[in-house]
PDB file of N, CA and C in Angstrom:
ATOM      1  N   UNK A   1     -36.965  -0.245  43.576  1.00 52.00           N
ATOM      2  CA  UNK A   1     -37.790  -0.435  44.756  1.00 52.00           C
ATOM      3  C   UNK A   1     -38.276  -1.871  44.788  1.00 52.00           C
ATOM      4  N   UNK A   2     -38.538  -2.624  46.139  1.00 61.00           N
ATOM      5  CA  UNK A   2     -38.340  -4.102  46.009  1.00 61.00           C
ATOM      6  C   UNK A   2     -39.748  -3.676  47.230  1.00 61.00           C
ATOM      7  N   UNK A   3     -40.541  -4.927  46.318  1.00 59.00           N
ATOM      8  CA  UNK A   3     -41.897  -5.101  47.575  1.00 59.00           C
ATOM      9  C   UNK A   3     -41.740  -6.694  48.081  1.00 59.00           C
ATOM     10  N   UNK A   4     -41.279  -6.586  49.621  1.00 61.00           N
ATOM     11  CA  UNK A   4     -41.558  -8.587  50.044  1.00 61.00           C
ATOM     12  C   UNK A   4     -42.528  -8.649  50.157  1.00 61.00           C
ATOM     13  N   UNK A   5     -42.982  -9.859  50.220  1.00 60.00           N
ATOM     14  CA  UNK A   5     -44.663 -10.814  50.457  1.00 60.00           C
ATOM     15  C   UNK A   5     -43.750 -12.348  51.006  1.00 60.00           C
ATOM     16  N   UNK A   6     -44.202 -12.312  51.939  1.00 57.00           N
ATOM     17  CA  UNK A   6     -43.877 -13.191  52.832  1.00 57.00           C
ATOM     18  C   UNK A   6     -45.057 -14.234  53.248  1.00 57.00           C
ATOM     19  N   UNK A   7     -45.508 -15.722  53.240  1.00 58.00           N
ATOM     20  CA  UNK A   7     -46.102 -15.730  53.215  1.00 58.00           C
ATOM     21  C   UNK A   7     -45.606 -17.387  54.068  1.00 58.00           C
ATOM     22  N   UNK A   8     -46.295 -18.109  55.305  1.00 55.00           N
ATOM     23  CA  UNK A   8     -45.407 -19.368  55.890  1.00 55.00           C
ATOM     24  C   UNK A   8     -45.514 -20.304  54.933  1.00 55.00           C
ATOM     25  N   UNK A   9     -44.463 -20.898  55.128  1.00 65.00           N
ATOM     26  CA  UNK A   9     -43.858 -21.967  54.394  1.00 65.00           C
ATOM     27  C   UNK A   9     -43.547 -21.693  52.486  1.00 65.00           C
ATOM     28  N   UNK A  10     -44.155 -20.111  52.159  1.00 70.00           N
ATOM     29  CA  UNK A  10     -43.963 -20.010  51.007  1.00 70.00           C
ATOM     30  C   UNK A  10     -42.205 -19.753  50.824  1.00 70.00           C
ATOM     31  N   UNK A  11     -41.516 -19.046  49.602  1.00 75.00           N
ATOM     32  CA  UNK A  11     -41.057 -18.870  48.771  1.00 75.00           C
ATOM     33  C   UNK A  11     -40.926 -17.316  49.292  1.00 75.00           C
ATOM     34  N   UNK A  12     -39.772 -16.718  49.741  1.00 78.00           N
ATOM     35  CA  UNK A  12     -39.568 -15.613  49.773  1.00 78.00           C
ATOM     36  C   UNK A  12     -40.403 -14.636  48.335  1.00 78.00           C
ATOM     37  N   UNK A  13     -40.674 -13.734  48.081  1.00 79.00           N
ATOM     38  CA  UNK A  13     -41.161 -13.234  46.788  1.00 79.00           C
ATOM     39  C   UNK A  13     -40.460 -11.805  46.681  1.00 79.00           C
ATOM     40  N   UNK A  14     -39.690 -11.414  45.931  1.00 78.00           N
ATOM     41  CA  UNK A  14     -39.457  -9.990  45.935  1.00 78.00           C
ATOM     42  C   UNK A  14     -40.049  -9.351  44.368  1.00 78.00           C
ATOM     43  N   UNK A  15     -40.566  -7.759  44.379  1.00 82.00           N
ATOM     44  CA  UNK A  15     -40.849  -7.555  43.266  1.00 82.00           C
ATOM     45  C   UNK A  15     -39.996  -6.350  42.912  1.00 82.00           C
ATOM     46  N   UNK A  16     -39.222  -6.259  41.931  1.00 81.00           N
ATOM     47  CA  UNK A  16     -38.254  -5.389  41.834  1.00 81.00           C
ATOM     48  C   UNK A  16     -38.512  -4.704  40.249  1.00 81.00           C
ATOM     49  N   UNK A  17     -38.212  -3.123  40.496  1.00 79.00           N
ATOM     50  CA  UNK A  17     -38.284  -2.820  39.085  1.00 79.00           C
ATOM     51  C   UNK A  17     -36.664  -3.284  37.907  1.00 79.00           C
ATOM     52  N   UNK A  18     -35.773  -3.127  38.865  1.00 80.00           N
ATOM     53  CA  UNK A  18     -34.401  -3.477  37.997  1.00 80.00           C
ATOM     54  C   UNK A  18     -33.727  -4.401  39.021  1.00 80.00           C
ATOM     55  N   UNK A  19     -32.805  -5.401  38.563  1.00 83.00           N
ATOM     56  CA  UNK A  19     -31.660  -6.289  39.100  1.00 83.00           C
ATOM     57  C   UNK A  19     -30.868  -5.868  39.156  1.00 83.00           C
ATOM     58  N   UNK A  20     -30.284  -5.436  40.441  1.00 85.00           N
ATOM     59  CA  UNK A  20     -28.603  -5.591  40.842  1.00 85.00           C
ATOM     60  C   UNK A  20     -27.818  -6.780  40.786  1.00 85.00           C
ATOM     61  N   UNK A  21     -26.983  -7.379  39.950  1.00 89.00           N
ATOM     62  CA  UNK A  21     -26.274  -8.696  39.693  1.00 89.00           C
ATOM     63  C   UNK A  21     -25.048  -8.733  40.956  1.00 89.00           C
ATOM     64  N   UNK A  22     -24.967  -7.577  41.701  1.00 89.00           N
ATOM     65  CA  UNK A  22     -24.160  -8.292  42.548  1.00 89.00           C
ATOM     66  C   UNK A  22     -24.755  -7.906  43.902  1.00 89.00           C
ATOM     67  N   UNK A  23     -26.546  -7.770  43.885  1.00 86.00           N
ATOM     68  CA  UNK A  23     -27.470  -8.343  45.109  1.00 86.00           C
ATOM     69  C   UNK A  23     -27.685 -10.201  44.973  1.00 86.00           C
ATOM     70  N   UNK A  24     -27.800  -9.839  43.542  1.00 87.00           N
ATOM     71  CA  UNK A  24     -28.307 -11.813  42.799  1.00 87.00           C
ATOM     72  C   UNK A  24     -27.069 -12.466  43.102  1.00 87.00           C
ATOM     73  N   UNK A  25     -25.847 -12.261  42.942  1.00 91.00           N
ATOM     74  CA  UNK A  25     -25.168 -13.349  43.630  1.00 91.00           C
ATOM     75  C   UNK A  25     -25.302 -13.225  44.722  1.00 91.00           C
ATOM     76  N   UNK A  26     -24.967 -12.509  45.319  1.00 90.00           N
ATOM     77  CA  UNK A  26     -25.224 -12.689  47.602  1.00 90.00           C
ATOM     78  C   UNK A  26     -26.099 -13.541  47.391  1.00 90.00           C
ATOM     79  N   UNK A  27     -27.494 -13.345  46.789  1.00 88.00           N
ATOM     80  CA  UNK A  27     -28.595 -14.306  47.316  1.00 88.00           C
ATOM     81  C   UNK A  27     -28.256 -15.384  46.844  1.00 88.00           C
ATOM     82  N   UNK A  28     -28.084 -16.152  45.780  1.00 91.00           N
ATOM     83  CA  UNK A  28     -27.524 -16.908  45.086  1.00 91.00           C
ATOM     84  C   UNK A  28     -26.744 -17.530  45.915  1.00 91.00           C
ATOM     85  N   UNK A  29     -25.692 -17.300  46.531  1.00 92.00           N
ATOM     86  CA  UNK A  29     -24.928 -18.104  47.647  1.00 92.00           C
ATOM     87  C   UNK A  29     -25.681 -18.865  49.025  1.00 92.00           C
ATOM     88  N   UNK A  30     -27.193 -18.486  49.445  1.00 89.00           N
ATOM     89  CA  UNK A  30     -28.121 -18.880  50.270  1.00 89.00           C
ATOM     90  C   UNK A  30     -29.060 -19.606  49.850  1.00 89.00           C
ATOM     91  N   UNK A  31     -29.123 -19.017  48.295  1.00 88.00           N
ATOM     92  CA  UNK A  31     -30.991 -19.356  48.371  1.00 88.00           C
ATOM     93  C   UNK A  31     -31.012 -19.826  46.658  1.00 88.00           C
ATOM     94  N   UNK A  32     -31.864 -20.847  46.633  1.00 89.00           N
ATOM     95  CA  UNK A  32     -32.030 -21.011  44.630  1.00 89.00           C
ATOM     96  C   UNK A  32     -32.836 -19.892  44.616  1.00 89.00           C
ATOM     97  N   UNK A  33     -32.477 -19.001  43.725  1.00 89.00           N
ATOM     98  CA  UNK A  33     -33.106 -18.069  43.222  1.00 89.00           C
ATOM     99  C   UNK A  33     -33.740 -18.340  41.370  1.00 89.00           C
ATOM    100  N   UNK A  34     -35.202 -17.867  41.128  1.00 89.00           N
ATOM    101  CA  UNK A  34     -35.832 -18.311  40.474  1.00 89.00           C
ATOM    102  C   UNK A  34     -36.486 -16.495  40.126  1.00 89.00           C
ATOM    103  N   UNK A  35     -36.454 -16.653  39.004  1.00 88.00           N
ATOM    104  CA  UNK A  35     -36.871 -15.243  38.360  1.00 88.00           C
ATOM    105  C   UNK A  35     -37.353 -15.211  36.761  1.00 88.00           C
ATOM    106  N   UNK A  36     -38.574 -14.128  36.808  1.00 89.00           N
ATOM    107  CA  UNK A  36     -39.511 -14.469  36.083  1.00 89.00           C
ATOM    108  C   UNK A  36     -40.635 -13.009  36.088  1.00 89.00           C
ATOM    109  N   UNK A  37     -41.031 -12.848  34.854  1.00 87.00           N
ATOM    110  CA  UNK A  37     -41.636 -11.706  34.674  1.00 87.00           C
ATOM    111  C   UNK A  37     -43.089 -11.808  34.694  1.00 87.00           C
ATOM    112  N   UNK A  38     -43.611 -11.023  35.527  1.00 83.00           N
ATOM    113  CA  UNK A  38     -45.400 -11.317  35.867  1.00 83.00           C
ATOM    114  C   UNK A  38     -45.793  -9.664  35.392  1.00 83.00           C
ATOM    115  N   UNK A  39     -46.540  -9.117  34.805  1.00 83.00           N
ATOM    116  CA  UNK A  39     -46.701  -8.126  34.160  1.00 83.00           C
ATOM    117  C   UNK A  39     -45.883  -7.199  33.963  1.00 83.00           C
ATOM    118  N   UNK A  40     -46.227  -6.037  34.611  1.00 81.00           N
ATOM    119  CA  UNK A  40     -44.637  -5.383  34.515  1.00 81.00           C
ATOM    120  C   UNK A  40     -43.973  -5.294  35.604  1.00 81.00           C
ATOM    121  N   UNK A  41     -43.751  -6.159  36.362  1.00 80.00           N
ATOM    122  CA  UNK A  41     -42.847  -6.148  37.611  1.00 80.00           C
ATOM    123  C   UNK A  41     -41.942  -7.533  36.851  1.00 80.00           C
ATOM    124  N   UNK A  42     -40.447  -7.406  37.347  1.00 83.00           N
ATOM    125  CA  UNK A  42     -39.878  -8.516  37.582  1.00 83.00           C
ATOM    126  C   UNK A  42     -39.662  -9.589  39.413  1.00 83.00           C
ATOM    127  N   UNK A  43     -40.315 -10.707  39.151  1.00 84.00           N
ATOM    128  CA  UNK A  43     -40.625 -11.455  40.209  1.00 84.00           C
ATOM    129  C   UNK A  43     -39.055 -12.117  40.456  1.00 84.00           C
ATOM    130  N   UNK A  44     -38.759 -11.978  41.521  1.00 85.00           N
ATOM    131  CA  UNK A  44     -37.518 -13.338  42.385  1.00 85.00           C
ATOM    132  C   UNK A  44     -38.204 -14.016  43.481  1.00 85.00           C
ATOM    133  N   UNK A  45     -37.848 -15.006  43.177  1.00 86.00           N
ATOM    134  CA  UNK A  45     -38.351 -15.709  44.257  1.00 86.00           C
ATOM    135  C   UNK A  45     -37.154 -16.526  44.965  1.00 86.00           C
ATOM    136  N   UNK A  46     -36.816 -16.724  46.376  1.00 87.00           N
ATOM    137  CA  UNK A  46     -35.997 -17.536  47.134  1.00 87.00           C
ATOM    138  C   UNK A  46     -36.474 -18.922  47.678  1.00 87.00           C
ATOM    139  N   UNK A  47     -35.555 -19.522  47.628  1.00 88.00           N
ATOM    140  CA  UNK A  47     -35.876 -20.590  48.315  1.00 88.00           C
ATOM    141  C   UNK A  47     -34.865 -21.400  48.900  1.00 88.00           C
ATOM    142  N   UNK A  48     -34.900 -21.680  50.312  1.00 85.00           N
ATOM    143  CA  UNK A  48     -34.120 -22.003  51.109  1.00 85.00           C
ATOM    144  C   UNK A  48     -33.235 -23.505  50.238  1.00 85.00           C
ATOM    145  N   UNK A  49     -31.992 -23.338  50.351  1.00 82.00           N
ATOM    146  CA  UNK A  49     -31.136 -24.636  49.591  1.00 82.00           C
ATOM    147  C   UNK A  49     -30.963 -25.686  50.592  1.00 82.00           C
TER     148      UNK A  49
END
């Protein structure tokens, strides 16, 4: 389950309990993707290339 937070001019934010590696490449082809663990959620964050 994936929660967005959208926020202007931020950093897409998704909070996901597990990674699909072939959602992370799709995004990966658009966006630097940046990922990182904030308690027990795993954080992605996008950002326009």
């Amino acid at each position: 389950m994936a929660i967005i937070e959208v926020q202007p001019k931020d950093p897409v934010t998704l909070r996901v309990d597990v990674i699909d590696m072939g959602l992370l490449h799709l995004l990966e082809t658009r966006y630097v993707v940046l990922i990182e663990q904030r308690d027990n959620d795993i954080v992605i964050e996008l950002y326009k290339k």
